[in-house]
mmCIF file of C-alpha atoms and ligand atoms in Angstrom:
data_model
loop_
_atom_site.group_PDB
_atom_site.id
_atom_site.type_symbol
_atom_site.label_atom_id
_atom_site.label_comp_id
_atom_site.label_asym_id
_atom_site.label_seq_id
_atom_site.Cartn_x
_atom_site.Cartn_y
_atom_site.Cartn_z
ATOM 1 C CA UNK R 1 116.957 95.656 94.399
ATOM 2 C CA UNK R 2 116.545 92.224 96.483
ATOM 3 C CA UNK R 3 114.263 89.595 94.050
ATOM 4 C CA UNK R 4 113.305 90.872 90.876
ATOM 5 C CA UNK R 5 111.390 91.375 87.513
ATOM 6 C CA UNK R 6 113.205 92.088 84.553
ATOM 7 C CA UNK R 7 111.129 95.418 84.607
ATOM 8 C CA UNK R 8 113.376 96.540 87.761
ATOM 9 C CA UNK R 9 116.610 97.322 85.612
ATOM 10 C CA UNK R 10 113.998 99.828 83.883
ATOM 11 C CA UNK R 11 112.987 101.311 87.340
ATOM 12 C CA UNK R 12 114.951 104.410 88.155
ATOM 13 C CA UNK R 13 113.953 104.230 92.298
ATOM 14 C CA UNK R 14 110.791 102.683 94.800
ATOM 15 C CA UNK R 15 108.330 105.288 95.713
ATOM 16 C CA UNK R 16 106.118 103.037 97.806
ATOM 17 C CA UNK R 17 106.913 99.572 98.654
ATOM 18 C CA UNK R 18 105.027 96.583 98.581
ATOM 19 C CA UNK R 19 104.963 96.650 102.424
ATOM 20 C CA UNK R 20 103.569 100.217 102.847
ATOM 21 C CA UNK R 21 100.493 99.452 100.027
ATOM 22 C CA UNK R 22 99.654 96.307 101.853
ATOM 23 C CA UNK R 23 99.333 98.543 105.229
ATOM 24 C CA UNK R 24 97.523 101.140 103.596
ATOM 25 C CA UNK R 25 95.181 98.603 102.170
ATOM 26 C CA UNK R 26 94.620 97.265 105.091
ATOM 27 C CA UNK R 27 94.138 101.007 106.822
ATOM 28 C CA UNK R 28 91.307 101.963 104.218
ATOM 29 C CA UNK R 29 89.538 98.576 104.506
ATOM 30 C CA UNK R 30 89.189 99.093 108.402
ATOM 31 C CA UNK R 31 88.332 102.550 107.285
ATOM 32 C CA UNK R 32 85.596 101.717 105.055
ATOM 33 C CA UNK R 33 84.461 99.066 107.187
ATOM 34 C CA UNK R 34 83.892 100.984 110.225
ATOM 35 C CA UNK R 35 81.857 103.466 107.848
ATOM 36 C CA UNK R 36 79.363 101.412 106.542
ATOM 37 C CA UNK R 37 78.314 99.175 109.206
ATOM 38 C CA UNK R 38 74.871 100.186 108.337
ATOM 39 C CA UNK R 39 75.027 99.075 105.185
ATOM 40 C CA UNK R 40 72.967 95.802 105.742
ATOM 41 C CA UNK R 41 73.171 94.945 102.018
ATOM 42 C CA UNK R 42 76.832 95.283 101.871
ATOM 43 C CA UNK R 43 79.009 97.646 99.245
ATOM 44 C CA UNK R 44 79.116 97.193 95.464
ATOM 45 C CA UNK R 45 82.475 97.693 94.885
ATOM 46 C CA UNK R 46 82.546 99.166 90.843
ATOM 47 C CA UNK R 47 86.340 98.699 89.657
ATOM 48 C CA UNK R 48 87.881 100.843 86.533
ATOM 49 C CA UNK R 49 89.612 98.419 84.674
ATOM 50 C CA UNK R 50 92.417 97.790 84.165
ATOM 51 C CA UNK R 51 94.471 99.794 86.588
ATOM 52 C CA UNK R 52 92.729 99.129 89.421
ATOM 53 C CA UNK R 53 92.732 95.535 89.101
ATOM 54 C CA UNK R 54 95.262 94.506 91.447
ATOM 55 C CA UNK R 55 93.733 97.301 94.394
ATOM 56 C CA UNK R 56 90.129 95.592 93.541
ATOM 57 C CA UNK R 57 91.566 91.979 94.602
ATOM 58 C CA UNK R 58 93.484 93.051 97.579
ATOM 59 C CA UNK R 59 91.183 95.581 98.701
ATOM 60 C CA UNK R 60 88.488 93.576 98.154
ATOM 61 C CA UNK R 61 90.285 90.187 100.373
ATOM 62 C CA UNK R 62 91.202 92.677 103.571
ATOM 63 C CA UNK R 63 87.475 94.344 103.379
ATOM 64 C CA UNK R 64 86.042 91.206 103.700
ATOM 65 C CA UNK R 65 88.265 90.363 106.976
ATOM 66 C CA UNK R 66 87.569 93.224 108.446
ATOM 67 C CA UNK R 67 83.300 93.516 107.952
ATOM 68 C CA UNK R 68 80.597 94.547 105.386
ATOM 69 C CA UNK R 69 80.160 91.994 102.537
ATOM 70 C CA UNK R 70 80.713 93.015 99.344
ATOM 71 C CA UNK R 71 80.022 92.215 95.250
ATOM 72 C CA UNK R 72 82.382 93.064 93.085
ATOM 73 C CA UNK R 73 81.308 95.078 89.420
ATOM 74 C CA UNK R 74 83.971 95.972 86.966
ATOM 75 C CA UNK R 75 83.523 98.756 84.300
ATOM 76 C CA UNK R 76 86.034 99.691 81.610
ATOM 77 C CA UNK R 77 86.240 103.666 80.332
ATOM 78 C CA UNK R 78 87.878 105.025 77.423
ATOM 79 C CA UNK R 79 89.025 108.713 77.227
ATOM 80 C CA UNK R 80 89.892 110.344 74.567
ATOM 81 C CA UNK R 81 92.786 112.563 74.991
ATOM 82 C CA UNK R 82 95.573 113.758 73.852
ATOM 83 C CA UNK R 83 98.664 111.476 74.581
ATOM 84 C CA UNK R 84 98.965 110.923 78.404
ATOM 85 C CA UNK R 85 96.377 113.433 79.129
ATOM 86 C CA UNK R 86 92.460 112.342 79.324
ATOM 87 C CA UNK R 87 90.157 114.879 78.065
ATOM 88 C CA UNK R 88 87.125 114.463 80.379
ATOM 89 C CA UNK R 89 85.219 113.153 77.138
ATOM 90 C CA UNK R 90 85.027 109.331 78.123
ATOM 91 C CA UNK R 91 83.316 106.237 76.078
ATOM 92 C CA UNK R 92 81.863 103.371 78.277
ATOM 93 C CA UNK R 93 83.445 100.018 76.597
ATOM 94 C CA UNK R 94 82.176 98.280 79.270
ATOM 95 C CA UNK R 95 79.011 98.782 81.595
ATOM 96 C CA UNK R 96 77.914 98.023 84.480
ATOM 97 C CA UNK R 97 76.211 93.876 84.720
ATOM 98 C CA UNK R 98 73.441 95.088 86.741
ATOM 99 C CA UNK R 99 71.152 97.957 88.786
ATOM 100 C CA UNK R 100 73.016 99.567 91.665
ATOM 101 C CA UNK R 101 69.450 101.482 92.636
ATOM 102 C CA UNK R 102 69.291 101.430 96.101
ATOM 103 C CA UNK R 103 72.999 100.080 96.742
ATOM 104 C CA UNK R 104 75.727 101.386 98.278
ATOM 105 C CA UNK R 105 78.603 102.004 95.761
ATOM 106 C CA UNK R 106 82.303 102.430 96.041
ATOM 107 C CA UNK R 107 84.390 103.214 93.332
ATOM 108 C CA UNK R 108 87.630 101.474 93.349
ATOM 109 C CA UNK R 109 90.174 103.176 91.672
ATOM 110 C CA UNK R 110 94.013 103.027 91.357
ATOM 111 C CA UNK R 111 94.587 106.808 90.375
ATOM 112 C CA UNK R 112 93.019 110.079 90.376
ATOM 113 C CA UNK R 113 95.084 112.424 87.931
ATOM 114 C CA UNK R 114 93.361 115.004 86.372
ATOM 115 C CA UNK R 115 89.807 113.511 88.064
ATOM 116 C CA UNK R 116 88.493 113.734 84.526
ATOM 117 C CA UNK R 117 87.431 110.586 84.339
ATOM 118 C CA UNK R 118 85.903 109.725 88.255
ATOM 119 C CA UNK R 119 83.934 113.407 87.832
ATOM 120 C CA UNK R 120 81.945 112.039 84.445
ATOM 121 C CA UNK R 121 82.041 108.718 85.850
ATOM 122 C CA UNK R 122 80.251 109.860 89.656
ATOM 123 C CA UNK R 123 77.763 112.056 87.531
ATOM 124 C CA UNK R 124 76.910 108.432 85.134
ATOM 125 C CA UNK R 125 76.541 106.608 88.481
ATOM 126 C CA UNK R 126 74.573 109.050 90.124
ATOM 127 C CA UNK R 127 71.843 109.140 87.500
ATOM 128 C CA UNK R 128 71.592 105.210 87.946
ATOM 129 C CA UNK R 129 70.055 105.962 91.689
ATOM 130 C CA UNK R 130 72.451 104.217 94.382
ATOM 131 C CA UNK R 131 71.649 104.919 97.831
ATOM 132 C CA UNK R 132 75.614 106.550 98.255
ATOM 133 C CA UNK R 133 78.201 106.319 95.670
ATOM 134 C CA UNK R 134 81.514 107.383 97.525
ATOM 135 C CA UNK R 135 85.182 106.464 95.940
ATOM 136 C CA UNK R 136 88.695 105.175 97.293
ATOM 137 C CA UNK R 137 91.675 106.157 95.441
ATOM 138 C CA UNK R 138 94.988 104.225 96.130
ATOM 139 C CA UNK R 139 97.015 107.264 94.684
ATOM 140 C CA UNK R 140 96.242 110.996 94.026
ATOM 141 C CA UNK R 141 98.773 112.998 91.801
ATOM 142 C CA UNK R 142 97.749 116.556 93.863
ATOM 143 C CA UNK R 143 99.613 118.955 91.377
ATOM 144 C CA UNK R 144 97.617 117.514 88.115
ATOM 145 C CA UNK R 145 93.916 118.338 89.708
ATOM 146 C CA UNK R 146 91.913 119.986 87.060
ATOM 147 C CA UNK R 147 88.555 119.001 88.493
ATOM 148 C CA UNK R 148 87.229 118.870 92.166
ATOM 149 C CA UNK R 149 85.953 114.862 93.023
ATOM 150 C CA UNK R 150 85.310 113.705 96.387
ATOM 151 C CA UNK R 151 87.814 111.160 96.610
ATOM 152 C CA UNK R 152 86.404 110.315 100.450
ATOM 153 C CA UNK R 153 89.484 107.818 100.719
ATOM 154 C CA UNK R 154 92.610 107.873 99.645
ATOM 155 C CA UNK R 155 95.830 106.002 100.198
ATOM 156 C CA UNK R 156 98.599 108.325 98.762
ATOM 157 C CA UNK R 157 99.821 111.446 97.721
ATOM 158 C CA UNK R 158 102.278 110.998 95.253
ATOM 159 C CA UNK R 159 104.293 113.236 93.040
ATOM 160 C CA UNK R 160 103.375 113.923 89.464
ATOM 161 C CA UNK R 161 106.049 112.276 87.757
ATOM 162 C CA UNK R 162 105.738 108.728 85.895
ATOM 163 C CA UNK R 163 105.246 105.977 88.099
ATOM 164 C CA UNK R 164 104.350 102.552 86.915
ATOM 165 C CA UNK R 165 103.452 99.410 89.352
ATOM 166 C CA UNK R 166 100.783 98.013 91.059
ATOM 167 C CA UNK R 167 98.348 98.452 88.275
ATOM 168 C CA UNK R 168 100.004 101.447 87.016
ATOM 169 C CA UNK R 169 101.107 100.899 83.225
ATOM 170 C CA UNK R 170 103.365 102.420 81.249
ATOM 171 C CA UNK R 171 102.037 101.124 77.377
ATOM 172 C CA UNK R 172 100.095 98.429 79.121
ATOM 173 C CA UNK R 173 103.836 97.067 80.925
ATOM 174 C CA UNK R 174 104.801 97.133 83.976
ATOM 175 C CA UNK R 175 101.467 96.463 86.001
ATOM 176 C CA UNK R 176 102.328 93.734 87.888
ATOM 177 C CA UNK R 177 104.931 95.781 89.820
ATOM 178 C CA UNK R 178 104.108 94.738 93.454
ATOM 179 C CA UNK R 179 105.396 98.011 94.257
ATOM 180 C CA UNK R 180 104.975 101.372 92.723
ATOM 181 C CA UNK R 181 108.043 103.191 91.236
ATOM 182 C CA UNK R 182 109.441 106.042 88.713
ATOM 183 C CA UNK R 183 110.228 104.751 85.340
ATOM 184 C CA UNK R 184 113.538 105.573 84.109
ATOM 185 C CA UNK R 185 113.706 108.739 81.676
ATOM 186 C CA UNK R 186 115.541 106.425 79.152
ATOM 187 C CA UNK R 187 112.499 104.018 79.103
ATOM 188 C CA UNK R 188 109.873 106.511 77.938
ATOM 189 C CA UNK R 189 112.403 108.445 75.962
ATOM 190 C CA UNK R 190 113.365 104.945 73.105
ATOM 191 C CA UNK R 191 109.074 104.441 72.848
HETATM 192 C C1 PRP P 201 93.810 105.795 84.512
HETATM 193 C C2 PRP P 201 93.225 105.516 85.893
HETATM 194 C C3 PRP P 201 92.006 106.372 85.925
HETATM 195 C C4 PRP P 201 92.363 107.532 85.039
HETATM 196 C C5 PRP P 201 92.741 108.693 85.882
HETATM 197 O O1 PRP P 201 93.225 104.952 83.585
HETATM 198 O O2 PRP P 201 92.934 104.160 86.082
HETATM 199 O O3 PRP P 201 90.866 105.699 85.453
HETATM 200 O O4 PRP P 201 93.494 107.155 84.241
HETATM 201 O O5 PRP P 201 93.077 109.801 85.090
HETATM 202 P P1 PRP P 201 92.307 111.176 85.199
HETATM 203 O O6 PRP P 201 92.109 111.481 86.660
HETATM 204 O O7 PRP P 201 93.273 112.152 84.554
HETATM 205 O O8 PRP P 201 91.023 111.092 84.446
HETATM 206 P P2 PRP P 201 93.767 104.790 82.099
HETATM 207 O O9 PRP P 201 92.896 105.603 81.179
HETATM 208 O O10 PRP P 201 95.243 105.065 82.048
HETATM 209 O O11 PRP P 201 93.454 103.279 81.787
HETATM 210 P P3 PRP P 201 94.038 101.955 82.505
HETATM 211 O O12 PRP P 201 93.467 101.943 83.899
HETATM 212 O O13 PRP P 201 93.504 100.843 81.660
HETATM 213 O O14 PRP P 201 95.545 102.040 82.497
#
């Protein structure tokens, strides 16, 4: 690997490069902005910490180049499951700063998985009366599905095994990653 972390000796090989997620950022934001050029108030962009921290800032920099202003809301979810594996039961530990009634809301997210956690967290924005609350997902695992979201954007498809990078962690490491990658058997296996 060219420059590098100490975390790349622990990588086992690059999924998607640094390159590819800053085009595909780019692609949604011209995506999103050609959407919502009615929305005169701009989009409240809700971010579930702390994954999709570094999508939020670079998501948030190319939508602004390309049109509708935005404000930027972060909201941090706890779900209990077992291990790896969310549950669908999920515990707010933080809310929401203010009232998104009448606002356009986009939920930023790094990762759909099981879509536990989105599908209670649309049905807890809903109730809060936005005018739309619509999502973009950087990465969908497709095989670990459990429950049907409307993920109306998403970046990419990638393969259920362990990743870590670009917000992804693996016991909280690895999330600066500027690319995303598959952690080496070995790695999870000594934890
Ligand atoms: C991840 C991710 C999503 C959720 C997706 O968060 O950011 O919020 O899991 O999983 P699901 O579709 O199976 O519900 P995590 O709980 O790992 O917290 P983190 O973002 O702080 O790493």
């Amino acid at each position: 690997m060219a420059d590098g972390s100490w975390y790349d000796a622990d990588i086992d090989h690059v999924i998607i490069s640094e390159q590819q997620i800053r085009d595909k950022i780019d692609e949604l934001a011209k995506q999103v902005s050609t959407d919502h050029t009615d929305a005169v108030d701009g989009i409240l962009l809700v971010c579930v910490l702390k994954g999709a921290v570094m999508f939020m800032a670079d998501f948030a920099r190319s939508l602004g180049r390309h049109g509708p202003s935005t404000e930027m809301e972060f909201m941090a979810v706890s779900s209990y499951g077992q291990g790896t594996t969310s549950s669908g039961v999920v515990r707010i530990l933080k809310d929401l700063d203010r009232d998104i009634a009448g606002r356009h809301v986009l939920v930023v997210e790094d990762i759909v998985d099981s879509g536990l956690t989105l599908s209670w967290l649309m049905k807890y924005l809903e109730s809060r009366s936005p005018a739309s609350v619509e999502v973009v997902a950087l990465f969908r695992k497709p095989d670990a599905v459990k429950v049907q979201v409307p993920v109306r954007y998403v970046g990419f498809d990638i393969p259920n095994e362990f990743v870590v990078g670009y917000g992804l962690d693996f016991s909280e490491r690895y999330r600066e990653l500027p690319y995303v990658g598959v952690l080496k058997p070995e790695v999870y296996a000594r934890s």
